[in-house]
Amino acid sequence: MEKVQQVYISQFPEYEGKEVLLKGWVANRRTTKNVVFVVFRDGTGFTQLVIDKQLAGEEAYKEADKLGLETAIEVKGKVVRDERQIGGFEVHVSEFKVIGESEDYPIAKKEHGIDFLLDHRHLWLRHRRPWATMRIRNEVVFAIHKFFQERGFLQLDAPIFTANACEGTTTLFETDFFGQPAYLSQSGQLYGEAMALACNKIYVFGPTFRAEKSKTRRHLAEFWMVEPEMAFYDLDMTMDLMEEFIKYLISQVLKNRQFELSLLERNTTILESSASKPYPRITYDEAVEIIKGTRKVNGRSSLDVLKEDLAKTQEEIKKLEAEEKSLEKQLGTPGLGEKKKARLQGQLGKVRERLHKLRERAKNIPLWIEQAENFPYGEDFGGAHETVLTRLFDTPIMVYKWPREIKAFYMKPFEDDPNFVKGVDMLAPEGYGEIIGGGERETDLNALLDQIKKHHLPEEAFQWYLDLRRYGSVPHSGFGLGLERFIAWMGGLHHVREAIPFPRYYGRLTP
Ligand code: 4AD
Ligand code: MG
């Protein structure tokens, strides 16, 4: 090949009209009488290659027609603007050569089920949706560091092997640490507190582990958490910081990842309001009333809103069922051309996918209403309760002042209402629920000792932590954001497992 500059798809705007060299993979291929169209990806983006008999020659056309999915190729061609194509450009190819063969690539059909895709996660990552999601993940991680670094926080790491629990003893992964039992960290918080008393404002950012034998959309066994901890911060200052932080992350995603959001077909209306509007702060007691429908928000009760949702959902199901029938009928027409058939099948697939979601919703709403009406005061919120509660808002909300009984041992009670603690959860809208847990920490040695006993925690393992209350104890606070929960919300993903490259949860340890 004659020498031309090697570029990435992401650089195309600078190379319009120029001959370039590209290296990447065949994501898709379609052949017509005179042209092979390849959807090509190089990891930085996707673009269409046009391999035309006229320009590339008969030989190249024939070779291109044989390219298997995910064959690695090197391509020479001209970058041409075409707004209709993915990424806004296409490449008119003059030459190409194969670098790495790929035969019978396993992920070929649109209809693969989620388990098949997860079994092939090492390959599935190359596809559009996971690719877009990983780019959003990177954006969020980068924004997290920018946010804290610009505000004078130090990033410090907590150990993964720990001798003590942080978030209760029921979700501990036990391992063998040279003959001594050790647990994989559930949270870096306790160490974060020690580091905050040394360096003032710090954040811990690393993997955390919870042995949760649940297969919900929101639970992983290994997930990443970012945990700022601030000396001399109280609950209100912490809520201010949480809100500023989340708004910043959302605005960075909206600003820099529009293309990825569009690949995920994410409707960003609520993300936009969440980047600018103030987040309501409501107490646990108020939240319970809202869930039960006895307290209105902007003149509407949660139960009314759910009933409206149900009616709307049922209406849309009817419309889509009619559409499904009509598409099926059209597909049954004899002598249908290949192209038209493929298009109709594509449409039918989309309609069925949407129908599946809506039917699920129609089934769930009555259950949510029932669970909301019967919510037992004093208990923690489940996924359904959070969905009912957040449905009334178009931003995240912060629920604070929780009953002491259901929160962790380290939380500080209100001085004037000691049955409640200064904990706060941030709940995301659109059914995503809790993304942050945090609050003000107990500072008093004896009160803490008392709680450690009440929670049946081994005092011995907490002696170092208690030292923080023996030597210069000060008010301090912090919180933890579950990275995958946040990314799932940004991308509108169905399950947190799609928000991490290689998910680990009950029932999945590979690939
Ligand atoms: O509410 P959690 O348990 O709070 C803590 O761990 C505190 N020690 C944090 C702190 O104050 N420094 O967990 C914090 C967040 C949750 O709000 C949720 O977003 C996420 O971590 N999270 C999970 N994400 C995925 N899978 C799981 N099993 C999760 N458990 C918690
Ligand atoms: Mg929590």
Coordinates of C-alpha atoms and ligand atoms in Angstrom, one line a residue:
M1 CA 0.0 0.0 0.0
E2 CA 1.1 3.5 -0.8
K3 CA 1.9 5.5 2.3
V4 CA -0.9 7.6 3.7
Q5 CA -1.6 8.8 7.2
Q6 CA -3.1 6.4 9.7
V7 CA -6.0 7.9 11.5
Y8 CA -8.9 7.0 13.8
I9 CA -12.6 7.3 13.0
S10 CA -12.8 9.8 15.8
Q11 CA -10.5 12.1 13.9
F12 CA -12.6 12.1 10.7
P13 CA -13.8 15.8 11.0
E14 CA -10.1 16.9 10.5
Y15 CA -9.6 14.6 7.5
E16 CA -12.7 15.3 5.3
G17 CA -11.8 14.8 1.6
K18 CA -8.4 13.2 2.5
E19 CA -6.9 9.8 1.7
V20 CA -6.3 7.9 5.0
L21 CA -5.3 4.6 6.3
L22 CA -7.6 2.8 8.9
K23 CA -7.1 -0.3 11.0
G24 CA -10.0 -2.0 12.5
W25 CA -12.8 -4.7 12.2
V26 CA -15.8 -5.6 10.1
A27 CA -18.9 -5.0 12.2
N28 CA -21.3 -5.7 9.4
R29 CA -21.4 -6.3 5.7
R30 CA -23.9 -6.0 2.9
T31 CA -23.3 -6.7 -0.8
T32 CA -25.1 -5.2 -3.7
K33 CA -24.5 -5.7 -7.5
N34 CA -21.6 -3.3 -7.7
V35 CA -20.7 -2.4 -4.2
V36 CA -19.9 -4.0 -0.8
F37 CA -20.9 -1.9 2.1
V38 CA -19.0 -2.6 5.3
V39 CA -19.9 -1.1 8.7
F40 CA -16.3 -0.7 10.0
R41 CA -15.2 -0.1 13.6
D42 CA -11.8 0.8 15.0
G43 CA -12.8 1.1 18.7
T44 CA -13.0 4.9 18.4
G45 CA -16.2 4.9 16.3
F46 CA -18.2 3.3 13.5
T47 CA -18.2 4.2 9.8
Q48 CA -19.4 2.9 6.5
L49 CA -16.8 1.6 4.0
V50 CA -17.9 1.7 0.4
I51 CA -16.0 -0.9 -1.7
D52 CA -17.0 -0.2 -5.2
K53 CA -16.0 -2.3 -8.2
Q54 CA -15.2 0.9 -10.2
L55 CA -12.9 2.4 -7.6
A56 CA -11.4 -0.6 -5.8
G57 CA -11.5 -3.1 -8.7
E58 CA -13.3 -6.4 -9.4
E59 CA -10.8 -8.4 -7.2
A60 CA -11.3 -6.2 -4.1
Y61 CA -15.1 -6.3 -4.6
K62 CA -15.0 -10.1 -4.6
E63 CA -12.6 -10.3 -1.6
A64 CA -14.8 -7.9 0.3
D65 CA -17.9 -9.9 -0.4
K66 CA -16.3 -12.8 1.5
L67 CA -15.3 -10.8 4.6
G68 CA -16.6 -12.5 7.8
L69 CA -18.0 -10.5 10.7
E70 CA -15.1 -9.2 12.9
T71 CA -12.4 -9.8 10.4
A72 CA -9.6 -7.4 11.2
I73 CA -8.7 -5.3 8.2
E74 CA -6.5 -2.4 7.0
V75 CA -8.1 0.0 4.7
K76 CA -7.0 2.8 2.4
G77 CA -9.6 5.3 1.2
K78 CA -11.1 8.8 1.1
V79 CA -13.1 10.3 3.9
V80 CA -16.3 11.7 2.6
R81 CA -19.0 13.6 4.6
D82 CA -22.4 11.9 4.5
E83 CA -24.8 13.0 7.3
R84 CA -27.0 10.0 6.7
Q85 CA -24.3 7.5 7.7
I86 CA -23.3 6.5 11.2
G87 CA -20.8 9.1 12.5
G88 CA -21.6 11.5 9.7
F89 CA -19.0 10.2 7.2
E90 CA -18.2 7.3 4.9
V91 CA -15.0 6.0 3.3
H92 CA -14.6 5.4 -0.4
V93 CA -12.1 2.5 -0.3
S94 CA -9.4 2.2 -2.9
E95 CA -7.5 -0.8 -1.2
F96 CA -7.8 -3.0 1.8
K97 CA -6.1 -6.1 3.2
V98 CA -7.0 -8.6 5.8
I99 CA -4.9 -8.6 9.1
G100 CA -6.8 -11.2 11.1
E101 CA -9.3 -13.7 9.7
S102 CA -12.7 -14.3 11.5
E103 CA -14.9 -17.2 10.5
D104 CA -18.3 -18.0 11.9
Y105 CA -18.3 -15.1 14.4
P106 CA -20.8 -16.3 17.1
I107 CA -22.8 -13.1 17.6
A108 CA -24.5 -12.8 14.3
K109 CA -28.2 -12.6 14.9
K110 CA -30.3 -9.8 16.3
E111 CA -32.4 -12.3 18.3
H112 CA -29.6 -13.6 20.6
G113 CA -31.0 -13.7 24.2
I114 CA -29.3 -11.8 27.0
D115 CA -27.7 -15.0 28.5
F116 CA -26.1 -15.9 25.2
L117 CA -24.7 -12.3 24.9
L118 CA -23.4 -12.4 28.5
D119 CA -21.7 -15.7 27.9
H120 CA -19.9 -14.0 25.0
R121 CA -19.3 -10.7 26.9
H122 CA -15.6 -10.8 25.7
L123 CA -16.9 -10.4 22.2
W124 CA -20.2 -8.6 22.9
L125 CA -18.2 -5.6 24.2
R126 CA -17.3 -4.9 20.5
H127 CA -20.9 -4.2 19.6
R128 CA -22.6 -0.8 19.5
R129 CA -24.6 -0.7 22.8
P130 CA -21.8 -2.1 25.1
W131 CA -19.3 0.1 23.2
A132 CA -21.4 3.2 23.8
T133 CA -21.9 2.2 27.4
M134 CA -18.2 1.8 28.1
R135 CA -17.6 5.2 26.6
I136 CA -20.1 6.7 29.0
R137 CA -18.5 4.8 31.9
N138 CA -15.2 6.3 31.0
E139 CA -16.7 9.8 30.8
V140 CA -18.3 9.3 34.3
V141 CA -15.0 8.1 35.8
F142 CA -13.1 11.0 34.3
A143 CA -15.7 13.5 35.5
I144 CA -15.6 12.0 39.0
H145 CA -11.9 12.7 39.3
K146 CA -12.2 16.1 37.7
F147 CA -15.0 17.1 40.1
F148 CA -13.1 16.1 43.3
Q149 CA -9.6 17.1 42.1
E150 CA -10.8 20.6 41.2
R151 CA -12.2 20.9 44.8
G152 CA -9.1 19.9 46.6
F153 CA -10.0 16.3 47.4
L154 CA -7.2 13.7 47.6
Q155 CA -7.9 10.3 46.0
L156 CA -6.7 7.6 48.4
D157 CA -7.3 3.9 48.4
A158 CA -8.8 1.7 51.0
P159 CA -7.8 -2.0 51.4
I160 CA -9.8 -4.7 49.7
F161 CA -9.0 -7.4 52.4
T162 CA -10.6 -6.3 55.6
A163 CA -11.0 -7.8 59.1
N164 CA -14.3 -5.9 59.8
A165 CA -17.7 -5.5 58.2
C166 CA -18.9 -2.0 57.1
E167 CA -22.4 -2.5 55.8
G168 CA -23.8 -5.4 57.9
T169 CA -22.6 -9.0 58.2
T170 CA -25.1 -10.6 55.8
T171 CA -23.4 -9.8 52.6
L172 CA -19.8 -10.5 53.4
F173 CA -17.5 -12.5 51.1
E174 CA -15.2 -14.4 53.3
T175 CA -11.7 -15.4 52.1
D176 CA -8.7 -17.0 53.6
F177 CA -6.0 -14.5 54.4
F178 CA -2.9 -16.7 55.3
G179 CA -5.1 -18.9 57.5
Q180 CA -7.0 -16.0 59.0
P181 CA -10.6 -15.2 57.9
A182 CA -10.8 -11.9 55.9
Y183 CA -13.6 -10.2 54.1
L184 CA -13.7 -8.5 50.7
S185 CA -14.5 -4.9 51.3
Q186 CA -18.1 -3.9 51.2
S187 CA -17.2 -0.2 51.3
G188 CA -14.0 1.8 51.8
Q189 CA -15.8 4.2 54.1
L190 CA -14.3 3.3 57.5
Y191 CA -10.8 3.7 56.1
G192 CA -12.0 6.8 54.3
E193 CA -12.9 8.3 57.6
A194 CA -9.3 7.7 58.9
M195 CA -7.9 9.2 55.8
A196 CA -10.2 12.3 56.0
L197 CA -9.0 12.9 59.6
A198 CA -5.5 12.8 58.1
C199 CA -6.0 14.8 54.9
N200 CA -9.4 16.5 55.4
K201 CA -11.2 16.0 52.1
I202 CA -10.5 12.6 50.4
Y203 CA -12.2 10.2 48.1
V204 CA -11.9 6.4 47.8
F205 CA -12.7 4.9 44.4
G206 CA -12.4 1.2 44.0
P207 CA -14.2 -2.1 43.7
T208 CA -16.5 -3.3 46.5
F209 CA -18.1 -6.6 47.1
R210 CA -21.5 -7.8 48.4
A211 CA -22.5 -11.4 48.6
E212 CA -26.1 -10.7 47.6
K213 CA -27.9 -13.8 46.4
S214 CA -30.3 -11.7 44.5
K215 CA -30.8 -11.4 40.8
T216 CA -32.4 -7.9 40.6
R217 CA -31.7 -5.3 38.0
R218 CA -29.7 -3.3 40.6
H219 CA -27.4 -5.8 42.3
L220 CA -23.9 -6.9 41.4
A221 CA -21.6 -8.9 43.6
E222 CA -18.6 -6.8 42.5
F223 CA -19.2 -3.1 41.8
W224 CA -17.3 0.1 41.9
M225 CA -18.0 2.8 44.4
V226 CA -16.7 6.3 44.8
E227 CA -16.8 7.5 48.4
P228 CA -15.9 11.0 49.4
E229 CA -15.3 11.6 53.1
M230 CA -15.0 15.2 54.5
A231 CA -13.8 16.3 57.9
F232 CA -16.0 19.0 59.5
Y233 CA -18.9 18.4 57.1
D234 CA -22.5 18.0 58.5
L235 CA -25.5 16.4 56.8
D236 CA -26.6 19.6 55.0
M237 CA -23.2 20.3 53.6
T238 CA -23.1 16.7 52.4
M239 CA -26.4 17.0 50.7
D240 CA -25.2 20.1 48.9
L241 CA -22.1 18.4 47.8
M242 CA -24.0 15.3 46.6
E243 CA -26.3 17.4 44.5
E244 CA -23.5 19.5 43.0
F245 CA -21.6 16.3 42.2
I246 CA -24.4 14.4 40.5
K247 CA -25.4 17.5 38.4
Y248 CA -21.8 17.9 37.3
L249 CA -21.5 14.2 36.2
I250 CA -24.8 14.4 34.3
S251 CA -23.8 17.6 32.6
Q252 CA -20.5 16.1 31.5
V253 CA -22.2 13.1 30.0
L254 CA -24.7 15.3 28.2
K255 CA -22.0 17.5 26.9
N256 CA -19.5 15.0 25.7
R257 CA -21.4 11.7 25.0
Q258 CA -24.4 12.7 22.9
F259 CA -23.5 10.3 20.1
E260 CA -23.2 7.4 22.6
L261 CA -26.6 8.4 24.2
S262 CA -28.1 8.4 20.8
L263 CA -26.8 4.9 20.0
L264 CA -28.5 3.8 23.2
E265 CA -31.6 5.5 22.0
R266 CA -31.7 7.3 25.4
N267 CA -34.4 9.9 25.8
T268 CA -32.5 12.6 27.7
T269 CA -35.4 14.8 28.9
I270 CA -35.1 13.8 32.6
L271 CA -31.3 13.9 32.5
E272 CA -31.5 17.5 31.3
S273 CA -33.9 18.5 34.2
S274 CA -31.6 16.6 36.6
A275 CA -28.6 18.6 35.4
S276 CA -30.2 21.9 36.4
K277 CA -33.2 21.8 38.7
P278 CA -32.9 21.6 42.5
Y279 CA -33.3 18.2 44.0
P280 CA -36.1 17.9 46.6
R281 CA -34.9 16.9 50.1
I282 CA -37.6 15.0 52.0
T283 CA -37.5 13.2 55.2
Y284 CA -38.2 9.4 55.5
D285 CA -41.6 10.2 57.2
E286 CA -42.6 12.5 54.3
A287 CA -41.4 9.9 51.8
V288 CA -43.6 7.2 53.4
E289 CA -46.7 9.4 53.2
I290 CA -45.9 10.1 49.5
I291 CA -45.5 6.4 48.8
K292 CA -48.8 5.6 50.6
G293 CA -50.5 8.3 48.6
T294 CA -51.5 10.4 51.6
R295 CA -49.2 13.3 50.8
K296 CA -49.4 15.0 47.4
V297 CA -46.6 16.4 45.4
N298 CA -47.5 19.3 43.1
G299 CA -51.2 18.4 43.6
R300 CA -50.8 14.8 42.6
S301 CA -50.7 11.6 44.6
S302 CA -48.5 8.7 43.8
L303 CA -51.4 6.3 43.4
D304 CA -53.2 8.6 40.9
V305 CA -50.1 8.9 38.9
L306 CA -49.7 5.1 38.8
K307 CA -53.3 4.6 37.7
E308 CA -52.8 7.1 34.9
D309 CA -49.6 5.3 33.9
L310 CA -51.5 2.0 33.8
A311 CA -54.2 3.4 31.5
K312 CA -51.7 5.0 29.2
T313 CA -49.7 1.7 29.1
Q314 CA -52.7 -0.3 28.2
E315 CA -53.7 2.1 25.5
E316 CA -50.2 1.9 23.9
I317 CA -50.3 -1.9 24.1
K318 CA -53.5 -1.9 22.1
K319 CA -52.0 0.3 19.4
L320 CA -48.8 -1.7 19.2
E321 CA -50.7 -5.0 19.0
A322 CA -52.6 -3.6 15.9
E323 CA -49.2 -2.6 14.4
E324 CA -47.8 -6.1 15.1
K325 CA -50.7 -7.7 13.3
S326 CA -50.4 -5.4 10.3
L327 CA -46.6 -6.1 10.0
E328 CA -47.2 -9.9 10.3
K329 CA -49.7 -9.6 7.5
Q330 CA -47.4 -7.7 5.3
L331 CA -44.6 -10.2 5.9
G332 CA -47.0 -13.0 4.8
T333 CA -47.4 -11.4 1.4
P334 CA -46.1 -13.8 -1.3
G335 CA -43.2 -12.6 -3.5
L336 CA -41.8 -10.1 -1.0
G337 CA -38.3 -8.7 -1.9
E338 CA -35.4 -9.5 0.4
K339 CA -34.8 -5.9 1.2
K340 CA -38.4 -5.1 2.1
K341 CA -38.7 -8.3 4.1
A342 CA -35.6 -7.4 6.2
R343 CA -37.0 -3.9 6.8
L344 CA -40.4 -5.3 7.9
Q345 CA -38.7 -7.9 10.2
G346 CA -36.6 -5.1 11.7
Q347 CA -39.7 -3.1 12.4
L348 CA -41.6 -6.1 13.8
G349 CA -38.6 -6.8 16.1
K350 CA -38.8 -3.3 17.5
V351 CA -42.5 -3.4 18.0
R352 CA -42.3 -6.8 19.9
E353 CA -39.5 -5.5 22.1
R354 CA -41.5 -2.5 23.1
L355 CA -44.6 -4.6 23.6
H356 CA -42.7 -6.9 25.9
K357 CA -41.6 -3.9 28.0
L358 CA -45.1 -2.5 28.2
R359 CA -46.7 -5.8 29.1
E360 CA -44.2 -6.1 31.9
R361 CA -45.0 -2.7 33.0
A362 CA -48.8 -3.3 32.9
K363 CA -48.2 -6.4 35.0
N364 CA -46.1 -4.5 37.5
I365 CA -48.1 -1.3 38.1
P366 CA -50.9 -3.0 40.1
L367 CA -48.3 -4.8 42.2
W368 CA -46.5 -1.5 42.9
I369 CA -49.8 0.1 43.9
E370 CA -50.5 -2.7 46.3
Q371 CA -47.0 -2.6 47.8
A372 CA -47.2 1.2 48.1
E373 CA -50.6 1.2 49.9
N374 CA -49.4 -1.5 52.3
F375 CA -46.0 -0.1 53.1
P376 CA -45.1 -0.9 56.7
Y377 CA -43.8 2.3 58.4
G378 CA -40.3 1.9 59.7
E379 CA -39.0 -0.5 57.1
D380 CA -36.4 0.2 54.3
F381 CA -37.8 0.9 50.8
G382 CA -37.7 -1.8 48.3
G383 CA -37.3 -1.3 44.5
A384 CA -41.0 -1.0 44.0
H385 CA -41.4 1.7 46.7
E386 CA -38.5 3.7 45.3
T387 CA -40.1 3.5 41.8
V388 CA -43.5 4.8 43.2
L389 CA -41.8 7.6 45.2
T390 CA -39.5 8.9 42.4
R391 CA -42.2 8.7 39.7
L392 CA -43.5 12.1 41.0
F393 CA -40.3 13.9 40.3
D394 CA -38.2 14.8 37.3
T395 CA -34.9 15.0 39.2
P396 CA -33.3 12.7 41.8
I397 CA -34.5 13.2 45.3
M398 CA -32.7 13.0 48.6
V399 CA -34.4 11.1 51.4
Y400 CA -32.9 11.9 54.8
K401 CA -33.6 11.4 58.5
W402 CA -34.1 7.6 58.5
P403 CA -35.2 5.3 61.4
R404 CA -32.2 4.3 63.3
E405 CA -33.1 0.6 63.3
I406 CA -32.7 0.1 59.5
K407 CA -29.5 2.0 59.0
A408 CA -25.8 1.2 59.6
F409 CA -24.1 1.3 63.0
Y410 CA -21.9 4.3 62.2
M411 CA -24.7 6.8 61.6
K412 CA -25.2 9.8 63.9
P413 CA -28.6 10.2 65.5
F414 CA -30.4 13.6 65.4
E415 CA -29.7 15.3 68.8
D416 CA -33.4 16.3 69.2
D417 CA -34.9 13.1 67.7
P418 CA -32.5 10.2 68.5
N419 CA -34.7 7.5 67.0
F420 CA -33.7 8.9 63.6
V421 CA -30.2 9.2 62.1
K422 CA -28.5 11.7 59.8
G423 CA -28.3 9.4 56.9
V424 CA -29.3 10.3 53.3
D425 CA -30.0 8.3 50.2
M426 CA -30.2 9.8 46.8
L427 CA -32.9 8.1 44.6
A428 CA -32.8 8.5 40.8
P429 CA -35.9 8.9 38.8
E430 CA -37.2 6.6 36.0
G431 CA -37.2 3.5 38.1
Y432 CA -33.4 3.5 38.9
G433 CA -33.8 4.1 42.6
E434 CA -31.0 4.4 45.1
I435 CA -27.7 5.6 43.6
I436 CA -26.1 7.1 46.7
G437 CA -26.0 6.2 50.4
G438 CA -24.3 8.4 52.9
G439 CA -24.6 10.8 55.8
E440 CA -23.0 12.2 59.0
R441 CA -21.0 9.8 61.1
E442 CA -21.3 9.1 64.8
T443 CA -18.4 11.0 66.6
D444 CA -18.9 9.9 70.2
L445 CA -16.9 6.9 71.4
N446 CA -19.4 5.5 73.8
A447 CA -22.4 5.9 71.4
L448 CA -20.4 4.1 68.8
L449 CA -19.4 1.3 71.1
D450 CA -23.1 0.9 72.0
Q451 CA -24.1 0.6 68.3
I452 CA -21.3 -2.0 67.6
K453 CA -22.8 -4.1 70.4
K454 CA -26.4 -3.7 69.2
H455 CA -25.4 -4.7 65.7
H456 CA -23.5 -7.8 67.1
L457 CA -20.2 -6.7 65.5
P458 CA -16.9 -7.9 66.9
E459 CA -15.5 -5.0 69.0
E460 CA -12.0 -6.2 68.6
A461 CA -11.9 -5.7 64.8
F462 CA -13.1 -2.1 65.3
Q463 CA -10.5 -0.9 67.8
W464 CA -8.6 1.1 65.1
Y465 CA -11.9 2.7 64.0
L466 CA -12.7 3.6 67.6
D467 CA -9.3 5.3 67.9
L468 CA -10.7 7.9 65.4
R469 CA -13.1 8.9 68.2
R470 CA -10.4 8.7 70.9
Y471 CA -8.0 11.1 69.3
G472 CA -9.4 14.4 68.0
S473 CA -12.8 13.3 67.0
V474 CA -14.6 15.8 64.8
P475 CA -17.9 16.0 62.9
H476 CA -17.5 14.4 59.5
S477 CA -19.6 13.0 56.7
G478 CA -19.4 11.3 53.4
F479 CA -21.3 9.2 50.9
G480 CA -20.9 6.4 48.3
L481 CA -22.1 6.5 44.7
G482 CA -22.6 3.1 43.1
L483 CA -20.9 3.7 39.7
E484 CA -22.8 1.0 37.8
R485 CA -26.2 2.2 39.2
F486 CA -25.4 5.7 38.0
I487 CA -24.2 4.6 34.5
A488 CA -27.3 2.4 34.1
W489 CA -29.4 5.4 34.8
M490 CA -27.4 7.6 32.4
G491 CA -27.6 5.1 29.6
G492 CA -31.2 4.1 30.3
L493 CA -29.9 0.5 30.7
H494 CA -32.2 -2.3 31.8
H495 CA -29.7 -3.9 34.2
V496 CA -26.6 -2.7 36.1
R497 CA -24.7 -5.7 34.7
E498 CA -24.5 -3.9 31.3
A499 CA -22.7 -1.0 33.0
I500 CA -19.5 -2.9 33.8
P501 CA -17.2 -4.6 31.3
F502 CA -17.2 -8.0 33.0
P503 CA -20.1 -8.3 35.5
R504 CA -20.0 -10.5 38.6
Y505 CA -23.3 -11.3 40.2
Y506 CA -25.1 -14.3 41.7
G507 CA -24.9 -16.9 39.0
R508 CA -22.2 -15.3 36.8
L509 CA -18.4 -15.6 37.3
T510 CA -17.4 -15.9 33.6
P511 CA -16.1 -14.8 31.2
Ligands
4AD1 O1 -25.9 2.4 50.5 P1 -24.6 1.7 50.6 O2 -24.6 0.3 51.2 O3 -23.6 2.7 51.4 C1 -22.3 2.4 51.8 O4 -21.7 1.5 51.5 C2 -21.7 3.5 52.5 N1 -20.6 3.0 53.3 C3 -21.2 4.6 51.6 C4 -20.5 5.8 52.3 O5 -21.2 6.5 53.0 N2 -19.3 6.0 52.0 O6 -23.9 1.7 49.2 C5 -23.7 2.9 48.5 C6 -24.1 2.7 47.0 C7 -25.6 2.5 46.9 O7 -26.4 3.6 47.0 C8 -25.7 1.9 45.5 O8 -25.6 2.9 44.5 C9 -24.4 1.1 45.4 O9 -23.5 1.6 46.4 N3 -24.6 -0.4 45.7 C10 -24.6 -1.3 44.8 N4 -24.5 -1.3 43.4 C11 -24.5 -2.5 42.8 N5 -24.7 -3.6 43.3 C12 -24.9 -3.7 44.7 N6 -25.1 -4.9 45.2 C13 -24.9 -2.5 45.5 N7 -25.0 -2.3 46.8 C14 -24.8 -0.9 46.9
MG2 MG -27.9 2.1 50.9

